Amino acid sequence: GENVEQHPSTLSVQEGDSAVIKCTYSDSASNYFPWYKQELGKRPQLIIDIRSNVGEKKDQRIAVTLNKTAKHFSLHITETQPEDSAVYFCAAMYSSASKIIFGSGTRLSIRP
Amino acid sequence: SAVISQKPSRDICQRGTSLTIQCQVDSQVTMMFWYRQQPGQSLTLIATANQGSEATYESGFVIDKFPISRPNLTFSTLTVSNMSPEDSSIYLCSVRLAGEVETQYFGPGTRLLVL
C-alpha cells in the first residue's frame, strides 16, 4: 500500500552540527519527494523538494538525496541553528493517484 | 506562491453538531486537498476536492462524515458532521497552483476542539 516511513521520530543535535532525517517509500513509481518544516502552531512550509530524475539537490544549508533503487531519500541540514528547531515531514507523491502522502515526522531540537 | 485563507481559524464545538470550514485561494488552482492533523501527529489526507463533482475520499473517510464542496477553482469547503471529541484536530486545506505541477502549499489550518 501507500506508505512513507520516517526516522528518527526525535532528533537533538548541538548547534553547528549536522542533522540527517531518513525516509523510505513503497511505490516504485513515485517521482516527487518534498520536505516540509512545521514550526509550533504554524502551517507546514515546503523547504526543498526533489524529483526522481535527480539524485541530489542542495539549497544553502539544506540538501536532499534520493536513492530510487533502494527507495530511500534523506534530508541533510548542515551548520544547524536554533531556528532549525521544528517538526520536519518527508513526503512522496504516488503518481497513480497524484496524491502526496506524508511521513510520520521528526521533531528536531537544536541544543545551544 | 499564493495566499491561502481558511475560516474559521479555530472553533470550539459541542458533540453532535457540524462545522463547515472554508478555504479560499487568490491564485489559479489545479488541485485542492483537505488534510487532518491530530495533536502531535502527521498530516493525513482526507480527500481530494474535485471542482464540480464529488470529492475523492481516502480510506477511512466517508462523504457522510466529511462532505466536501468545490463550486469553483479557488474555493472549497469541508464539513465535519455529527462531531465527537475524536474529531478534535487541525484541518488543513492544501493546493497545487496552475503552472506548478507538483508543489503543494498549505493553508493556515482550522483548529477544532469538540467537547
Short mmCIF file of C-alpha atoms in Angstrom, two decimals:
data_model
loop_
_atom_site.label_atom_id
_atom_site.label_comp_id
_atom_site.label_asym_id
_atom_site.label_seq_id
_atom_site.Cartn_x
_atom_site.Cartn_y
_atom_site.Cartn_z
CA GLY A 1 0.00 0.00 0.00
CA GLU A 2 0.94 3.65 0.02
CA ASN A 3 3.39 4.25 2.82
CA VAL A 4 6.18 6.62 3.77
CA GLU A 5 8.31 5.72 6.77
CA GLN A 6 10.40 8.37 8.51
CA HIS A 7 13.22 8.09 11.08
CA PRO A 8 14.06 9.19 13.68
CA SER A 9 10.92 10.49 15.37
CA THR A 10 13.00 12.86 17.51
CA LEU A 11 16.48 14.23 16.96
CA SER A 12 18.57 16.51 19.16
CA VAL A 13 21.81 17.99 17.84
CA GLN A 14 24.30 20.54 19.06
CA GLU A 15 24.11 23.91 17.37
CA GLY A 16 26.52 23.94 14.46
CA ASP A 17 26.39 20.18 13.93
CA SER A 18 24.58 18.40 11.10
CA ALA A 19 21.20 16.69 11.21
CA VAL A 20 20.04 13.86 8.97
CA ILE A 21 16.48 12.59 8.60
CA LYS A 22 15.72 9.48 6.55
CA CYS A 23 12.63 8.26 4.74
CA THR A 24 11.60 5.25 2.69
CA TYR A 25 8.66 4.89 0.35
CA SER A 26 6.78 1.91 -1.02
CA ASP A 27 5.66 2.89 -4.53
CA SER A 28 8.49 2.48 -7.04
CA ALA A 29 6.59 4.76 -9.44
CA SER A 30 6.78 7.72 -7.04
CA ASN A 31 8.54 10.60 -8.75
CA TYR A 32 8.32 13.63 -6.45
CA PHE A 33 9.59 13.97 -2.89
CA PRO A 34 9.00 17.20 -0.94
CA TRP A 35 10.15 18.09 2.57
CA TYR A 36 8.13 20.34 4.85
CA LYS A 37 9.04 22.19 8.01
CA GLN A 38 6.34 22.90 10.59
CA GLU A 39 7.01 25.27 13.45
CA LEU A 40 4.80 25.14 16.50
CA GLY A 41 1.31 26.42 15.76
CA LYS A 42 2.08 27.14 12.11
CA ARG A 43 1.30 25.58 8.77
CA PRO A 44 3.71 23.17 7.05
CA GLN A 45 6.12 25.05 4.78
CA LEU A 46 7.88 23.49 1.80
CA ILE A 47 11.65 23.79 2.29
CA ILE A 48 13.05 21.65 -0.51
CA ASP A 49 11.92 19.01 -2.97
CA ILE A 50 13.49 16.55 -5.36
CA ARG A 51 12.29 14.77 -8.45
CA SER A 52 13.12 11.25 -9.48
CA ASN A 53 15.42 12.26 -12.33
CA VAL A 54 17.86 13.85 -9.86
CA GLY A 55 19.99 12.17 -7.20
CA GLU A 56 20.78 15.20 -5.06
CA LYS A 57 19.65 18.78 -4.61
CA LYS A 58 21.09 21.49 -2.41
CA ASP A 59 19.81 24.85 -1.20
CA GLN A 60 22.24 26.65 1.10
CA ARG A 61 22.43 24.60 4.32
CA ILE A 62 19.80 22.09 3.24
CA ALA A 63 20.30 19.15 0.90
CA VAL A 64 18.20 16.21 -0.11
CA THR A 65 19.43 12.92 -1.59
CA LEU A 66 17.41 10.27 -3.39
CA ASN A 67 18.21 6.61 -3.99
CA LYS A 68 15.49 5.30 -6.30
CA THR A 69 16.81 1.77 -6.33
CA ALA A 70 16.57 1.47 -2.57
CA LYS A 71 13.51 3.75 -2.37
CA HIS A 72 15.25 5.95 0.20
CA PHE A 73 15.54 9.71 0.46
CA SER A 74 17.15 11.87 3.12
CA LEU A 75 17.26 15.44 4.35
CA HIS A 76 20.59 16.88 5.46
CA ILE A 77 20.86 20.13 7.40
CA THR A 78 24.38 21.45 7.98
CA GLU A 79 25.59 24.07 10.45
CA THR A 80 22.34 23.84 12.38
CA GLN A 81 20.94 26.95 14.03
CA PRO A 82 18.30 27.47 16.74
CA GLU A 83 15.73 28.46 14.13
CA ASP A 84 16.04 24.99 12.58
CA SER A 85 14.14 23.60 15.59
CA ALA A 86 10.80 22.34 14.23
CA VAL A 87 9.00 19.22 13.05
CA TYR A 88 10.11 18.03 9.62
CA PHE A 89 7.94 15.89 7.36
CA CYS A 90 9.05 13.96 4.32
CA ALA A 91 6.51 13.06 1.68
CA ALA A 92 6.15 11.16 -1.57
CA MET A 93 3.81 11.63 -4.46
CA TYR A 94 2.05 8.47 -5.53
CA SER A 95 1.86 9.00 -9.25
CA SER A 96 -1.03 6.64 -9.82
CA ALA A 97 -3.34 8.96 -7.90
CA SER A 98 -1.31 12.18 -7.94
CA LYS A 99 -1.58 12.50 -4.17
CA ILE A 100 1.10 13.28 -1.62
CA ILE A 101 1.49 11.01 1.40
CA PHE A 102 3.42 12.20 4.42
CA GLY A 103 5.85 10.51 6.75
CA SER A 104 5.26 10.50 10.49
CA GLY A 105 7.51 13.49 11.19
CA THR A 106 10.78 14.20 13.00
CA ARG A 107 10.96 16.64 15.88
CA LEU A 108 14.36 18.33 15.56
CA SER A 109 15.77 20.20 18.55
CA ILE A 110 18.93 22.27 18.36
CA ARG A 111 20.88 22.47 21.63
CA PRO A 112 22.69 25.78 22.24
CA SER B 1 3.15 31.09 -4.22
CA ALA B 2 -0.34 32.25 -3.27
CA VAL B 3 -2.40 33.46 -0.36
CA ILE B 4 -4.49 30.63 1.07
CA SER B 5 -7.02 31.57 3.71
CA GLN B 6 -9.18 29.40 5.91
CA LYS B 7 -12.20 30.26 8.02
CA PRO B 8 -12.65 29.85 10.90
CA SER B 9 -9.11 29.77 12.25
CA ARG B 10 -10.34 27.95 15.33
CA ASP B 11 -13.58 26.85 16.95
CA ILE B 12 -14.92 25.03 19.97
CA CYS B 13 -17.97 22.92 19.23
CA GLN B 14 -20.36 20.67 21.06
CA ARG B 15 -20.57 17.00 20.18
CA GLY B 16 -23.29 16.13 17.71
CA THR B 17 -23.04 19.43 15.86
CA SER B 18 -21.42 20.17 12.48
CA LEU B 19 -18.84 22.73 11.39
CA THR B 20 -18.08 23.95 7.88
CA ILE B 21 -14.55 25.11 7.11
CA GLN B 22 -13.87 27.34 4.14
CA CYS B 23 -10.72 27.55 2.03
CA GLN B 24 -10.11 30.40 -0.42
CA VAL B 25 -7.10 30.88 -2.70
CA ASP B 26 -6.15 34.08 -4.51
CA SER B 27 -4.48 32.38 -7.49
CA GLN B 28 -5.37 29.86 -10.15
CA VAL B 29 -5.51 26.40 -8.62
CA THR B 30 -5.35 23.00 -10.28
CA MET B 31 -5.94 20.73 -7.30
CA MET B 32 -7.28 21.17 -3.77
CA PHE B 33 -6.97 18.77 -0.88
CA TRP B 34 -8.10 18.50 2.71
CA TYR B 35 -5.80 17.08 5.40
CA ARG B 36 -6.28 16.34 9.07
CA GLN B 37 -3.52 16.70 11.64
CA GLN B 38 -4.32 15.23 15.02
CA PRO B 39 -2.38 16.60 18.01
CA GLY B 40 1.31 15.74 17.70
CA GLN B 41 0.71 13.66 14.59
CA SER B 42 1.43 13.76 10.87
CA LEU B 43 -0.76 15.00 8.05
CA THR B 44 -3.44 12.57 6.87
CA LEU B 45 -5.15 13.11 3.55
CA ILE B 46 -8.94 13.17 3.91
CA ALA B 47 -9.91 13.76 0.30
CA THR B 48 -9.21 15.47 -3.00
CA ALA B 49 -11.77 18.19 -3.68
CA ASN B 50 -12.88 17.99 -7.31
CA GLN B 51 -14.37 21.01 -8.98
CA GLY B 52 -17.97 20.43 -9.96
CA SER B 53 -18.06 16.79 -8.89
CA GLU B 54 -17.90 14.58 -5.82
CA ALA B 55 -14.68 14.56 -3.83
CA THR B 56 -12.36 11.56 -3.88
CA TYR B 57 -12.07 10.19 -0.35
CA GLU B 58 -9.19 8.27 1.19
CA SER B 59 -9.63 5.01 3.03
CA GLY B 60 -11.22 5.63 6.40
CA PHE B 61 -13.00 8.83 5.41
CA VAL B 62 -16.58 8.94 4.09
CA ILE B 63 -18.74 11.58 2.48
CA ASP B 64 -21.45 11.42 5.13
CA LYS B 65 -18.95 12.40 7.82
CA PHE B 66 -16.83 14.84 5.78
CA PRO B 67 -18.88 16.32 2.95
CA ILE B 68 -16.75 18.48 0.66
CA SER B 69 -17.74 21.02 -1.94
CA ARG B 70 -15.69 22.82 -4.56
CA PRO B 71 -18.01 25.07 -6.55
CA ASN B 72 -15.18 26.81 -8.40
CA LEU B 73 -11.44 26.52 -8.95
CA THR B 74 -10.36 28.64 -5.97
CA PHE B 75 -12.84 27.81 -3.21
CA SER B 76 -13.68 24.68 -1.24
CA THR B 77 -15.50 23.75 1.95
CA LEU B 78 -15.09 20.82 4.30
CA THR B 79 -17.85 19.98 6.77
CA VAL B 80 -17.17 17.90 9.84
CA SER B 81 -20.54 16.32 10.64
CA ASN B 82 -22.01 14.94 13.84
CA MET B 83 -18.82 15.75 15.69
CA SER B 84 -17.33 13.77 18.55
CA PRO B 85 -14.27 14.57 20.69
CA GLU B 86 -12.21 12.30 18.39
CA ASP B 87 -12.70 14.88 15.63
CA SER B 88 -10.63 17.41 17.58
CA SER B 89 -7.80 18.17 15.16
CA ILE B 90 -6.32 20.74 12.88
CA TYR B 91 -7.90 20.67 9.43
CA LEU B 92 -5.72 21.99 6.62
CA CYS B 93 -6.55 22.96 3.09
CA SER B 94 -3.77 22.32 0.58
CA VAL B 95 -3.49 23.38 -3.05
CA ARG B 96 -1.44 22.98 -6.19
CA LEU B 97 -1.18 26.10 -8.27
CA ALA B 98 -1.52 26.43 -12.02
CA GLY B 99 1.92 26.25 -13.57
CA GLU B 100 3.39 24.26 -10.65
CA VAL B 101 2.64 20.64 -11.36
CA GLU B 102 3.58 19.04 -8.08
CA THR B 103 4.34 21.70 -5.49
CA GLN B 104 1.73 21.75 -2.76
CA TYR B 105 1.02 24.65 -0.39
CA PHE B 106 -0.94 24.65 2.84
CA GLY B 107 -3.46 27.00 4.34
CA PRO B 108 -3.07 28.17 7.94
CA GLY B 109 -5.36 25.46 9.25
CA THR B 110 -8.53 25.37 11.34
CA ARG B 111 -8.04 24.26 14.93
CA LEU B 112 -11.14 22.38 16.08
CA LEU B 113 -11.93 21.32 19.63
CA VAL B 114 -15.01 19.20 20.23
CA LEU B 115 -16.36 19.00 23.76
#
